[in-house]
Tab-separated table of C-alpha atoms in Angstrom:
chain	number	residue	atom	x	y	z
A	1486	MET	CA	-2.444	33.238	83.355
A	1487	ALA	CA	-5.611	31.902	81.723
A	1488	THR	CA	-7.716	34.013	84.060
A	1489	ALA	CA	-5.686	37.109	83.288
A	1490	SER	CA	-5.980	36.511	79.533
A	1491	ALA	CA	-9.746	36.133	79.791
A	1492	GLY	CA	-9.945	39.378	81.727
A	1493	ASP	CA	-7.794	41.149	79.176
A	1494	SER	CA	-10.042	39.866	76.377
A	1495	ALA	CA	-13.161	41.098	78.176
A	1496	VAL	CA	-11.651	44.533	78.634
A	1497	SER	CA	-10.526	44.747	75.016
A	1498	ALA	CA	-14.017	43.696	73.894
A	1499	GLU	CA	-15.439	46.848	75.431
A	1500	PRO	CA	-15.768	49.536	72.746
A	1501	ALA	CA	-13.601	52.598	73.162
A	1502	PRO	CA	-15.499	55.607	74.559
A	1503	ALA	CA	-15.223	57.558	71.314
A	1504	ARG	CA	-16.497	54.622	69.254
A	1505	ARG	CA	-19.357	54.040	71.668
A	1506	LEU	CA	-20.398	57.688	71.361
A	1507	LEU	CA	-20.093	57.655	67.570
A	1508	LEU	CA	-22.609	54.811	67.406
A	1509	VAL	CA	-25.186	57.022	69.134
A	1510	ILE	CA	-25.019	59.918	66.679
A	1511	VAL	CA	-27.310	58.597	63.921
A	1512	PRO	CA	-30.140	57.409	66.209
A	1513	ALA	CA	-29.826	60.617	68.237
A	1514	LEU	CA	-30.170	62.761	65.113
A	1515	ALA	CA	-33.172	60.750	63.948
A	1516	VAL	CA	-34.931	60.929	67.311
A	1517	GLY	CA	-34.256	64.673	67.602
A	1518	VAL	CA	-35.658	65.460	64.150
A	1519	VAL	CA	-38.765	63.308	64.637
A	1520	SER	CA	-39.373	64.787	68.094
A	1521	ALA	CA	-39.300	68.297	66.641
A	1522	LEU	CA	-41.626	67.327	63.799
A	1523	VAL	CA	-44.162	65.864	66.237
A	1524	LEU	CA	-44.059	69.064	68.284
A	1525	LEU	CA	-44.325	71.190	65.156
A	1526	GLY	CA	-47.252	69.183	63.786
A	1527	VAL	CA	-49.215	69.379	67.029
A	1528	SER	CA	-48.483	73.102	67.400
A	1529	LEU	CA	-49.566	73.935	63.833
A	1530	LEU	CA	-52.736	71.869	64.136
A	1531	ALA	CA	-53.584	73.541	67.441
A	1532	GLU	CA	-53.005	76.994	65.932
A	1533	GLN	CA	-55.324	76.239	63.014
A	1534	LEU	CA	-58.043	74.972	65.343
A	1535	GLN	CA	-57.515	77.952	67.636
A	1536	ASP	CA	-58.160	80.331	64.744
A	1537	VAL	CA	-61.417	78.533	64.005
A	1538	LEU	CA	-62.588	78.507	67.624
A	1539	TRP	CA	-61.550	82.025	68.595
A	1540	LYS	CA	-61.856	83.949	65.308
A	1541	THR	CA	-63.926	82.270	62.597
A	1542	LEU	CA	-66.657	80.848	64.825
A	1543	PRO	CA	-67.356	83.906	67.032
A	1544	ASP	CA	-67.249	86.168	63.965
A	1545	ALA	CA	-69.790	83.953	62.216
A	1546	LEU	CA	-72.023	84.082	65.294
A	1547	SER	CA	-71.500	87.855	65.725
A	1548	VAL	CA	-70.093	87.288	69.215
A	1549	GLY	CA	-67.063	89.107	70.571
A	1550	ARG	CA	-63.965	86.975	70.108
A	1551	TYR	CA	-62.843	87.378	73.695
A	1552	SER	CA	-66.066	88.449	75.343
A	1553	SER	CA	-66.725	87.007	78.795
A	1554	LEU	CA	-69.604	84.963	77.414
A	1555	TRP	CA	-67.512	83.414	74.643
A	1556	MET	CA	-64.612	82.596	76.973
A	1557	ILE	CA	-66.931	80.822	79.414
A	1558	VAL	CA	-68.757	78.930	76.659
A	1559	MET	CA	-65.601	77.953	74.793
A	1560	LEU	CA	-63.629	76.761	77.830
A	1561	THR	CA	-66.604	74.810	79.160
A	1562	ALA	CA	-67.127	73.191	75.757
A	1563	THR	CA	-63.402	72.404	75.565
A	1564	GLY	CA	-63.625	70.613	78.901
A	1565	LEU	CA	-66.680	68.629	77.811
A	1566	VAL	CA	-65.213	67.589	74.442
A	1567	THR	CA	-61.850	66.729	76.011
A	1568	GLY	CA	-63.549	64.581	78.633
A	1569	LEU	CA	-65.528	62.715	75.994
A	1570	ALA	CA	-62.386	62.243	73.910
A	1571	ILE	CA	-60.472	60.824	76.883
A	1572	ARG	CA	-63.249	58.313	77.451
A	1573	ALA	CA	-63.181	57.260	73.797
A	1574	VAL	CA	-59.466	57.029	72.943
A	1575	PRO	CA	-57.361	53.915	73.692
A	1576	GLY	CA	-55.613	54.055	77.039
A	1577	ARG	CA	-57.667	57.057	78.170
A	1578	ALA	CA	-54.884	59.370	76.890
A	1579	GLY	CA	-52.431	58.135	79.501
A	1580	PRO	CA	-52.256	58.336	83.299
A	1581	ASP	CA	-53.640	61.146	85.429
A	1582	PRO	CA	-51.575	64.174	84.278
A	1583	ALA	CA	-51.264	65.385	87.875
A	1584	THR	CA	-49.023	62.367	88.523
A	1585	MET	CA	-46.738	62.966	85.546
A	1586	GLY	CA	-43.588	65.045	85.278
A	1587	LEU	CA	-41.664	66.358	82.312
A	1588	VAL	CA	-39.643	63.168	81.770
A	1589	ASP	CA	-41.354	59.907	82.776
A	1590	PRO	CA	-41.109	56.194	81.874
A	1591	PRO	CA	-42.426	55.306	78.387
A	1592	LEU	CA	-46.162	54.981	77.801
A	1593	ALA	CA	-47.632	52.268	75.607
A	1594	PRO	CA	-47.491	53.400	71.946
A	1595	GLY	CA	-51.239	52.884	71.569
A	1596	VAL	CA	-51.826	55.749	73.999
A	1597	VAL	CA	-49.965	58.291	71.858
A	1598	PRO	CA	-52.660	59.175	69.240
A	1599	GLY	CA	-55.286	59.872	71.883
A	1600	LEU	CA	-52.817	61.849	73.991
A	1601	LEU	CA	-51.950	64.068	71.027
A	1602	VAL	CA	-55.632	64.613	70.175
A	1603	VAL	CA	-56.575	65.823	73.654
A	1604	THR	CA	-53.409	67.953	73.771
A	1605	VAL	CA	-54.469	69.744	70.580
A	1606	LEU	CA	-57.941	70.330	72.059
A	1607	ALA	CA	-56.491	71.868	75.214
A	1608	LEU	CA	-53.997	74.088	73.375
A	1609	ALA	CA	-56.602	75.345	70.907
A	1610	GLY	CA	-59.373	75.740	73.459
A	1611	GLY	CA	-57.508	78.245	75.616
A	1612	VAL	CA	-56.512	75.992	78.530
A	1613	SER	CA	-53.662	77.405	80.633
A	1614	LEU	CA	-51.182	74.623	79.913
A	1615	GLY	CA	-48.272	74.227	77.505
A	1616	PRO	CA	-47.415	71.352	75.163
A	1617	GLU	CA	-44.213	70.216	76.872
A	1618	ASN	CA	-45.361	67.332	79.090
A	1619	PRO	CA	-47.642	65.443	76.671
A	1620	ILE	CA	-45.382	65.983	73.644
A	1621	THR	CA	-42.363	64.753	75.595
A	1622	ALA	CA	-44.355	61.729	76.786
A	1623	ALA	CA	-45.495	60.970	73.222
A	1624	ASN	CA	-41.985	61.259	71.794
A	1625	ILE	CA	-40.523	59.084	74.548
A	1626	ALA	CA	-43.145	56.403	73.845
A	1627	LEU	CA	-42.454	56.468	70.107
A	1628	ALA	CA	-38.658	56.488	70.457
A	1629	TYR	CA	-38.707	53.689	73.019
A	1630	TRP	CA	-41.033	51.552	70.889
A	1631	ALA	CA	-38.990	52.016	67.704
A	1632	GLY	CA	-35.589	51.839	69.386
A	1633	ARG	CA	-36.264	48.601	71.196
A	1634	ARG	CA	-37.240	46.970	67.931
A	1635	LEU	CA	-34.431	48.321	65.776
A	1636	THR	CA	-31.621	47.959	68.340
A	1637	PRO	CA	-32.823	45.688	71.153
A	1638	GLY	CA	-29.365	45.602	72.698
A	1639	ALA	CA	-29.290	49.349	73.438
A	1640	PRO	CA	-30.133	50.478	76.987
A	1641	ALA	CA	-33.808	51.367	77.405
A	1642	ALA	CA	-32.879	54.576	79.219
A	1643	LEU	CA	-31.038	55.775	76.105
A	1644	TRP	CA	-34.253	56.196	74.120
A	1645	VAL	CA	-35.948	58.026	76.964
A	1646	ALA	CA	-33.038	60.475	77.221
A	1647	LEU	CA	-32.810	61.025	73.450
A	1648	ALA	CA	-36.527	61.697	73.031
A	1649	ALA	CA	-36.682	63.969	76.071
A	1650	ALA	CA	-33.659	65.953	74.879
A	1651	GLY	CA	-34.940	66.213	71.308
A	1652	THR	CA	-38.301	67.521	72.488
A	1653	ILE	CA	-36.879	69.977	75.004
A	1654	GLY	CA	-34.357	71.217	72.445
A	1655	ALA	CA	-37.191	71.814	69.979
A	1656	LEU	CA	-39.363	73.526	72.614
A	1657	PHE	CA	-36.669	76.023	73.604
A	1658	GLY	CA	-34.900	76.254	70.261
A	1659	THR	CA	-31.569	75.245	71.812
A	1660	PRO	CA	-30.024	72.004	73.100
A	1661	VAL	CA	-28.663	73.829	76.142
A	1662	ALA	CA	-32.004	73.550	77.951
A	1663	ALA	CA	-32.073	69.782	77.391
A	1664	ALA	CA	-28.495	69.390	78.625
A	1665	LEU	CA	-29.201	71.407	81.753
A	1666	ILE	CA	-32.351	69.452	82.623
A	1667	LEU	CA	-30.832	66.032	81.982
A	1668	SER	CA	-27.599	66.867	83.800
A	1669	GLU	CA	-29.576	67.131	87.048
A	1670	THR	CA	-30.888	63.612	86.468
A	1671	LEU	CA	-27.811	61.934	85.008
A	1672	ALA	CA	-25.459	63.321	87.647
A	1673	THR	CA	-27.159	61.139	90.280
A	1674	ARG	CA	-27.122	57.930	88.206
A	1675	ALA	CA	-24.287	55.477	87.831
A	1676	GLY	CA	-23.124	54.880	84.308
A	1677	PRO	CA	-20.070	54.405	82.118
A	1678	GLY	CA	-17.962	57.404	81.274
A	1679	ALA	CA	-17.966	60.974	82.465
A	1680	LEU	CA	-21.119	63.112	82.666
A	1681	TRP	CA	-20.385	64.583	79.232
A	1682	ASP	CA	-20.123	61.071	77.798
A	1683	ARG	CA	-23.650	60.399	79.026
A	1684	LEU	CA	-24.831	63.769	77.745
A	1685	PHE	CA	-23.307	63.272	74.286
A	1686	GLY	CA	-26.269	61.442	72.758
A	1687	PRO	CA	-28.984	63.609	74.362
A	1688	LEU	CA	-27.078	66.759	73.392
A	1689	THR	CA	-26.958	65.522	69.795
A	1690	ALA	CA	-30.693	64.817	69.844
A	1691	GLY	CA	-31.375	68.197	71.452
A	1692	ALA	CA	-29.320	69.957	68.775
A	1693	ALA	CA	-31.166	68.100	66.010
A	1694	GLY	CA	-34.523	69.006	67.534
A	1695	ALA	CA	-33.520	72.634	68.032
A	1696	VAL	CA	-32.152	73.056	64.499
A	1697	THR	CA	-35.216	71.409	62.961
A	1698	MET	CA	-37.579	73.663	64.881
A	1699	THR	CA	-35.482	76.765	64.205
A	1700	LEU	CA	-35.430	76.135	60.458
A	1701	ALA	CA	-39.153	75.380	60.358
A	1702	ALA	CA	-40.667	77.863	62.814
A	1703	HIS	CA	-37.978	80.307	64.070
A	1704	PRO	CA	-39.027	80.224	67.754
A	1705	THR	CA	-37.725	82.872	70.138
A	1706	PHE	CA	-38.047	83.493	73.861
A	1707	ASP	CA	-36.513	86.965	73.755
A	1708	LEU	CA	-39.176	89.408	74.999
A	1709	SER	CA	-37.295	92.460	73.662
A	1710	LEU	CA	-37.362	94.023	77.124
A	1711	PRO	CA	-35.805	97.447	77.715
A	1712	ALA	CA	-32.051	97.075	78.019
A	1713	TYR	CA	-30.707	96.613	81.530
A	1714	PRO	CA	-28.379	99.607	82.063
A	1715	HIS	CA	-25.921	98.464	84.751
A	1716	ALA	CA	-26.039	96.903	88.183
A	1717	HIS	CA	-26.675	98.900	91.365
A	1718	TRP	CA	-26.417	97.677	94.929
A	1719	SER	CA	-30.164	98.162	95.267
A	1720	ASP	CA	-30.720	95.757	92.384
A	1721	LEU	CA	-29.361	92.913	94.521
A	1722	LEU	CA	-32.097	93.460	97.084
A	1723	SER	CA	-34.757	93.920	94.393
A	1724	ALA	CA	-33.724	90.712	92.632
A	1725	CYS	CA	-33.865	88.659	95.836
A	1726	VAL	CA	-37.201	90.094	96.929
A	1727	ILE	CA	-38.911	89.595	93.540
A	1728	ALA	CA	-37.547	86.067	93.040
A	1729	THR	CA	-38.627	85.107	96.557
A	1730	ALA	CA	-42.082	86.588	95.959
A	1731	GLY	CA	-42.324	84.558	92.749
A	1732	ALA	CA	-41.326	81.415	94.628
A	1733	ALA	CA	-43.975	82.141	97.266
A	1734	LEU	CA	-46.640	82.551	94.562
A	1735	GLY	CA	-45.608	79.271	92.973
A	1736	LEU	CA	-45.535	77.496	96.333
A	1737	ALA	CA	-49.071	78.650	97.083
A	1738	ALA	CA	-50.190	76.764	93.971
A	1739	VAL	CA	-48.026	73.767	94.901
A	1740	TYR	CA	-49.575	73.447	98.359
A	1741	ALA	CA	-53.086	73.835	96.936
A	1742	PHE	CA	-52.388	71.256	94.221
A	1743	PRO	CA	-53.369	68.033	96.077
A	1744	HIS	CA	-56.474	69.629	97.592
A	1745	VAL	CA	-57.813	70.904	94.267
A	1746	HIS	CA	-56.970	67.581	92.642
A	1747	ARG	CA	-58.908	65.764	95.372
A	1748	ALA	CA	-61.911	68.005	94.796
A	1749	PHE	CA	-62.005	67.205	91.067
A	1750	ARG	CA	-61.491	63.489	91.707
A	1751	ALA	CA	-64.507	63.582	94.028
A	1752	LEU	CA	-66.650	64.136	90.919
A	1753	ARG	CA	-65.756	60.516	90.019
A	1754	HIS	CA	-66.023	61.028	86.269
A	1755	PRO	CA	-63.480	62.603	83.872
A	1756	VAL	CA	-66.180	64.236	81.750
A	1757	LEU	CA	-67.691	65.969	84.786
A	1758	ALA	CA	-64.280	66.942	86.153
A	1759	LEU	CA	-63.061	68.392	82.851
A	1760	THR	CA	-66.335	70.198	82.152
A	1761	ALA	CA	-66.261	71.739	85.631
A	1762	GLY	CA	-62.599	72.614	85.140
A	1763	GLY	CA	-63.347	74.219	81.787
A	1764	LEU	CA	-66.138	76.284	83.337
A	1765	LEU	CA	-63.818	77.513	86.079
A	1766	LEU	CA	-61.161	78.374	83.497
A	1767	GLY	CA	-63.739	80.356	81.518
A	1768	LEU	CA	-64.759	82.299	84.625
A	1769	LEU	CA	-61.111	82.968	85.419
A	1770	GLY	CA	-60.564	84.176	81.859
A	1771	ALA	CA	-63.503	86.549	82.215
A	1772	LEU	CA	-61.937	87.869	85.439
A	1773	GLY	CA	-58.337	88.176	84.285
A	1774	GLY	CA	-58.877	88.980	80.614
A	1775	HIS	CA	-58.064	87.010	77.489
A	1776	LEU	CA	-54.313	87.383	78.011
A	1777	THR	CA	-54.591	84.883	80.864
A	1778	LEU	CA	-55.820	82.187	78.463
A	1779	PHE	CA	-53.751	79.667	76.458
A	1780	LYS	CA	-50.229	78.501	77.253
A	1781	GLY	CA	-49.019	82.091	77.671
A	1782	LEU	CA	-45.988	82.292	75.389
A	1783	GLU	CA	-47.497	84.762	72.912
A	1784	GLU	CA	-49.384	86.568	75.669
A	1785	VAL	CA	-46.224	87.423	77.640
A	1786	LYS	CA	-44.874	89.139	74.537
A	1787	VAL	CA	-47.941	91.393	74.554
A	1788	LEU	CA	-47.313	92.301	78.197
A	1789	ALA	CA	-43.587	92.858	77.660
A	1790	ALA	CA	-44.194	95.076	74.634
A	1791	ASP	CA	-45.993	97.618	76.859
A	1792	PRO	CA	-44.712	97.270	80.442
A	1793	ASP	CA	-46.432	100.513	81.459
A	1794	GLY	CA	-49.718	99.668	79.760
A	1795	TRP	CA	-51.350	98.223	82.876
A	1796	SER	CA	-51.433	99.221	86.530
A	1797	ALA	CA	-49.746	97.291	89.323
A	1798	GLY	CA	-53.158	96.008	90.416
A	1799	GLU	CA	-53.986	94.739	86.931
A	1800	PHE	CA	-50.656	92.948	86.664
A	1801	ALA	CA	-51.222	91.416	90.102
A	1802	VAL	CA	-54.682	90.188	89.083
A	1803	MET	CA	-53.272	88.603	85.926
A	1804	ALA	CA	-50.499	86.882	87.883
A	1805	VAL	CA	-52.903	85.453	90.454
A	1806	VAL	CA	-55.576	84.492	87.899
A	1807	LYS	CA	-53.028	82.720	85.696
A	1808	THR	CA	-51.639	80.870	88.709
A	1809	VAL	CA	-55.119	79.684	89.693
A	1810	ALA	CA	-55.873	78.772	86.061
A	1811	LEU	CA	-52.682	76.695	85.920
A	1812	LEU	CA	-53.697	74.991	89.156
A	1813	VAL	CA	-57.197	74.174	87.885
A	1814	ALA	CA	-56.051	73.005	84.454
A	1815	ALA	CA	-53.323	70.762	85.875
A	1816	THR	CA	-55.610	69.067	88.412
A	1817	CYS	CA	-58.916	68.582	86.591
A	1818	GLY	CA	-57.494	66.287	83.899
A	1819	PHE	CA	-56.364	68.428	80.951
A	1820	ARG	CA	-53.161	67.182	79.341
A	1821	GLY	CA	-50.427	69.784	79.240
A	1822	GLY	CA	-47.280	71.199	80.803
A	1823	ARG	CA	-46.753	73.823	83.471
A	1824	ILE	CA	-43.603	75.629	82.322
A	1825	PHE	CA	-45.068	78.143	79.867
A	1826	PRO	CA	-48.029	79.207	82.058
A	1827	ALA	CA	-45.595	79.605	84.967
A	1828	VAL	CA	-43.508	81.931	82.780
A	1829	PHE	CA	-46.584	84.126	82.255
A	1830	CYS	CA	-47.183	84.226	86.030
A	1831	GLY	CA	-43.590	85.306	86.608
A	1832	VAL	CA	-43.668	87.977	83.892
A	1833	ALA	CA	-46.912	89.470	85.246
A	1834	LEU	CA	-45.511	89.432	88.787
A	1835	GLY	CA	-42.302	91.097	87.671
A	1836	LEU	CA	-44.171	93.818	85.801
A	1837	CYS	CA	-46.300	94.344	88.910
A	1838	ALA	CA	-43.105	94.884	90.919
A	1839	HIS	CA	-41.856	97.365	88.316
A	1840	ALA	CA	-45.172	99.231	88.405
A	1841	LEU	CA	-45.009	99.454	92.205
A	1842	ALA	CA	-41.357	100.532	92.282
A	1843	GLY	CA	-40.492	102.329	89.066
A	1844	GLY	CA	-36.802	102.318	89.963
A	1845	VAL	CA	-36.602	98.563	89.472
A	1846	PRO	CA	-35.542	97.907	85.858
A	1847	VAL	CA	-38.128	96.023	83.805
A	1848	ALA	CA	-35.687	93.353	82.636
A	1849	LEU	CA	-34.540	92.628	86.189
A	1850	ALA	CA	-38.084	92.494	87.571
A	1851	VAL	CA	-39.408	90.207	84.826
A	1852	THR	CA	-36.539	87.723	84.837
A	1853	CYS	CA	-36.477	87.443	88.630
A	1854	GLY	CA	-40.238	86.947	88.771
A	1855	VAL	CA	-40.000	84.133	86.237
A	1856	LEU	CA	-37.034	82.607	88.071
A	1857	GLY	CA	-38.913	82.419	91.363
A	1858	VAL	CA	-42.142	80.982	89.984
A	1859	LEU	CA	-40.341	78.352	87.908
A	1860	LEU	CA	-38.208	77.255	90.855
A	1861	ALA	CA	-41.358	76.514	92.839
A	1862	VAL	CA	-43.351	74.932	90.018
A	1863	THR	CA	-40.658	72.853	88.286
A	1864	ARG	CA	-38.082	72.377	91.068
A	1865	GLN	CA	-35.476	72.479	88.270
A	1866	GLY	CA	-32.780	74.979	89.176
A	1867	TRP	CA	-30.924	74.984	85.857
A	1868	LEU	CA	-34.107	75.154	83.792
A	1869	SER	CA	-35.434	78.056	85.860
A	1870	LEU	CA	-32.198	80.024	85.608
A	1871	PHE	CA	-31.844	79.326	81.888
A	1872	THR	CA	-35.442	80.293	81.046
A	1873	ALA	CA	-35.236	83.508	83.033
A	1874	ALA	CA	-31.946	84.454	81.390
A	1875	VAL	CA	-33.085	83.894	77.790
A	1876	LEU	CA	-36.145	86.106	78.228
A	1877	ALA	CA	-33.898	89.160	78.364
A	1878	SER	CA	-30.818	87.870	76.487
A	1879	ASP	CA	-28.620	90.179	78.557
A	1880	MET	CA	-25.544	88.654	80.193
A	1881	ARG	CA	-25.340	91.571	82.633
A	1882	LEU	CA	-28.383	90.135	84.416
A	1883	LEU	CA	-26.880	86.691	84.943
A	1884	PRO	CA	-24.898	87.455	88.146
A	1885	LEU	CA	-27.983	89.028	89.717
A	1886	LEU	CA	-30.121	86.053	88.712
A	1887	CYS	CA	-27.610	83.674	90.285
A	1888	VAL	CA	-27.765	85.654	93.533
A	1889	ALA	CA	-31.577	85.793	93.417
A	1890	THR	CA	-31.686	82.012	93.007
A	1891	LEU	CA	-30.228	81.480	96.483
A	1892	PRO	CA	-33.025	82.816	98.736
A	1893	ALA	CA	-35.702	81.518	96.362
A	1894	TRP	CA	-34.178	78.024	96.408
A	1895	LEU	CA	-33.945	78.086	100.211
A	1896	LEU	CA	-37.691	78.731	100.232
A	1897	VAL	CA	-38.654	75.913	97.856
A	1898	THR	CA	-36.168	73.153	98.662
A	1899	GLY	CA	-37.650	70.252	100.599
A	1900	ARG	CA	-41.189	71.438	99.895
A	1901	PRO	CA	-43.800	69.373	98.014
A	1902	GLN	CA	-43.632	69.398	94.222
A	1903	MET	CA	-46.405	70.205	91.759
A	1904	GLN	CA	-46.771	66.502	91.048
A	1905	LEU	CA	-48.609	63.738	92.876
A	1906	ARG	CA	-47.981	60.070	93.448
A	1907	ALA	CA	-50.501	57.546	92.162
A	1908	ASP	CA	-52.245	57.570	95.555
A	1909	GLY	CA	-52.736	61.339	95.382
A	1910	THR	CA	-50.094	62.286	97.967
A	1911	PRO	CA	-47.622	65.077	97.123
A	1912	LEU	CA	-44.253	64.151	95.656
A	1913	ARG	CA	-41.232	65.575	97.460
């Protein structure tokens, strides 16, 4: 009987699920708000510096803002300055970015300031990377450091999940993206409670991050594409073909990833590698035009606003150039994420398909192109489907996107990822 009583006491000592979840709400809200503010601060600082580098400075020098000469000079200089900064800051701004994913173990807090500095330089300088990876890494490091000191009894993984969700919610302006990404991870891990119990805290942090960013900056992913009229049988074939073509384009970059990374590492010095990478990015910008610079979120809106403004060949060049620019930027040492540039690649590819076959609706072509490229680059099925769907904000496209996911996923599953292990071998 004594043994049974002890067991009963142990069970009763466990907090009820609802009480356990209630205890997470306040820290989740705090982490979500701070994560959004870090993202907002870095984004605003990068925008101010971008205006100086690409407007004020070339105007003062009487040089064309986006002339080939200025793009080559500016990207090369960005690579040089970033390389020097990485050498100078504590922790060298974190590990090799080619080995890092969207959600990774916490970095040392001393690395965070340097990581944010070089992220601002890359965003402002026109590098074809987004803010998602380094900002998520910075927020995870800060949340983990603070959380372990304030509540040392809480699981370490909790702070990683809260910071990742808060950042992703702020990036996309909705907690749904964070829930979808984390559900793929949490579903494979053992833990107390149902999946929604484990998502409760991250979803709260994602909502706090999304609301904070929405109130402060009003972000939107809607490209205001022409309305999708209604589905035809031919649209099923078009959706599958375009999504598969997008996946093939993304896979080409994935397979080239370790080889290009090895070539930059052969330079044996981050300053040389980043300067060479910046020069290549400048040459690519001169080839593809200024719309292929930067993270690509504002640039895709320019393309979508005039889907007939360029020829199929011009769209194809932009898609290929942006893909190569993403490959170079992600392997030479710049800190940044791959989601937003991949979206540009998919949009350009979709508009190319529309230009080649005018009967394919613009909204269908664009969303399927983005879906395919993101599946190959991120290997996140829910994220890819969600991002493609919100670009058009038309529920009539969702069944077609779900169908288009199937052949594209068959192409990418089991293939290498756009991420390397520490020894330089591809991650699968």
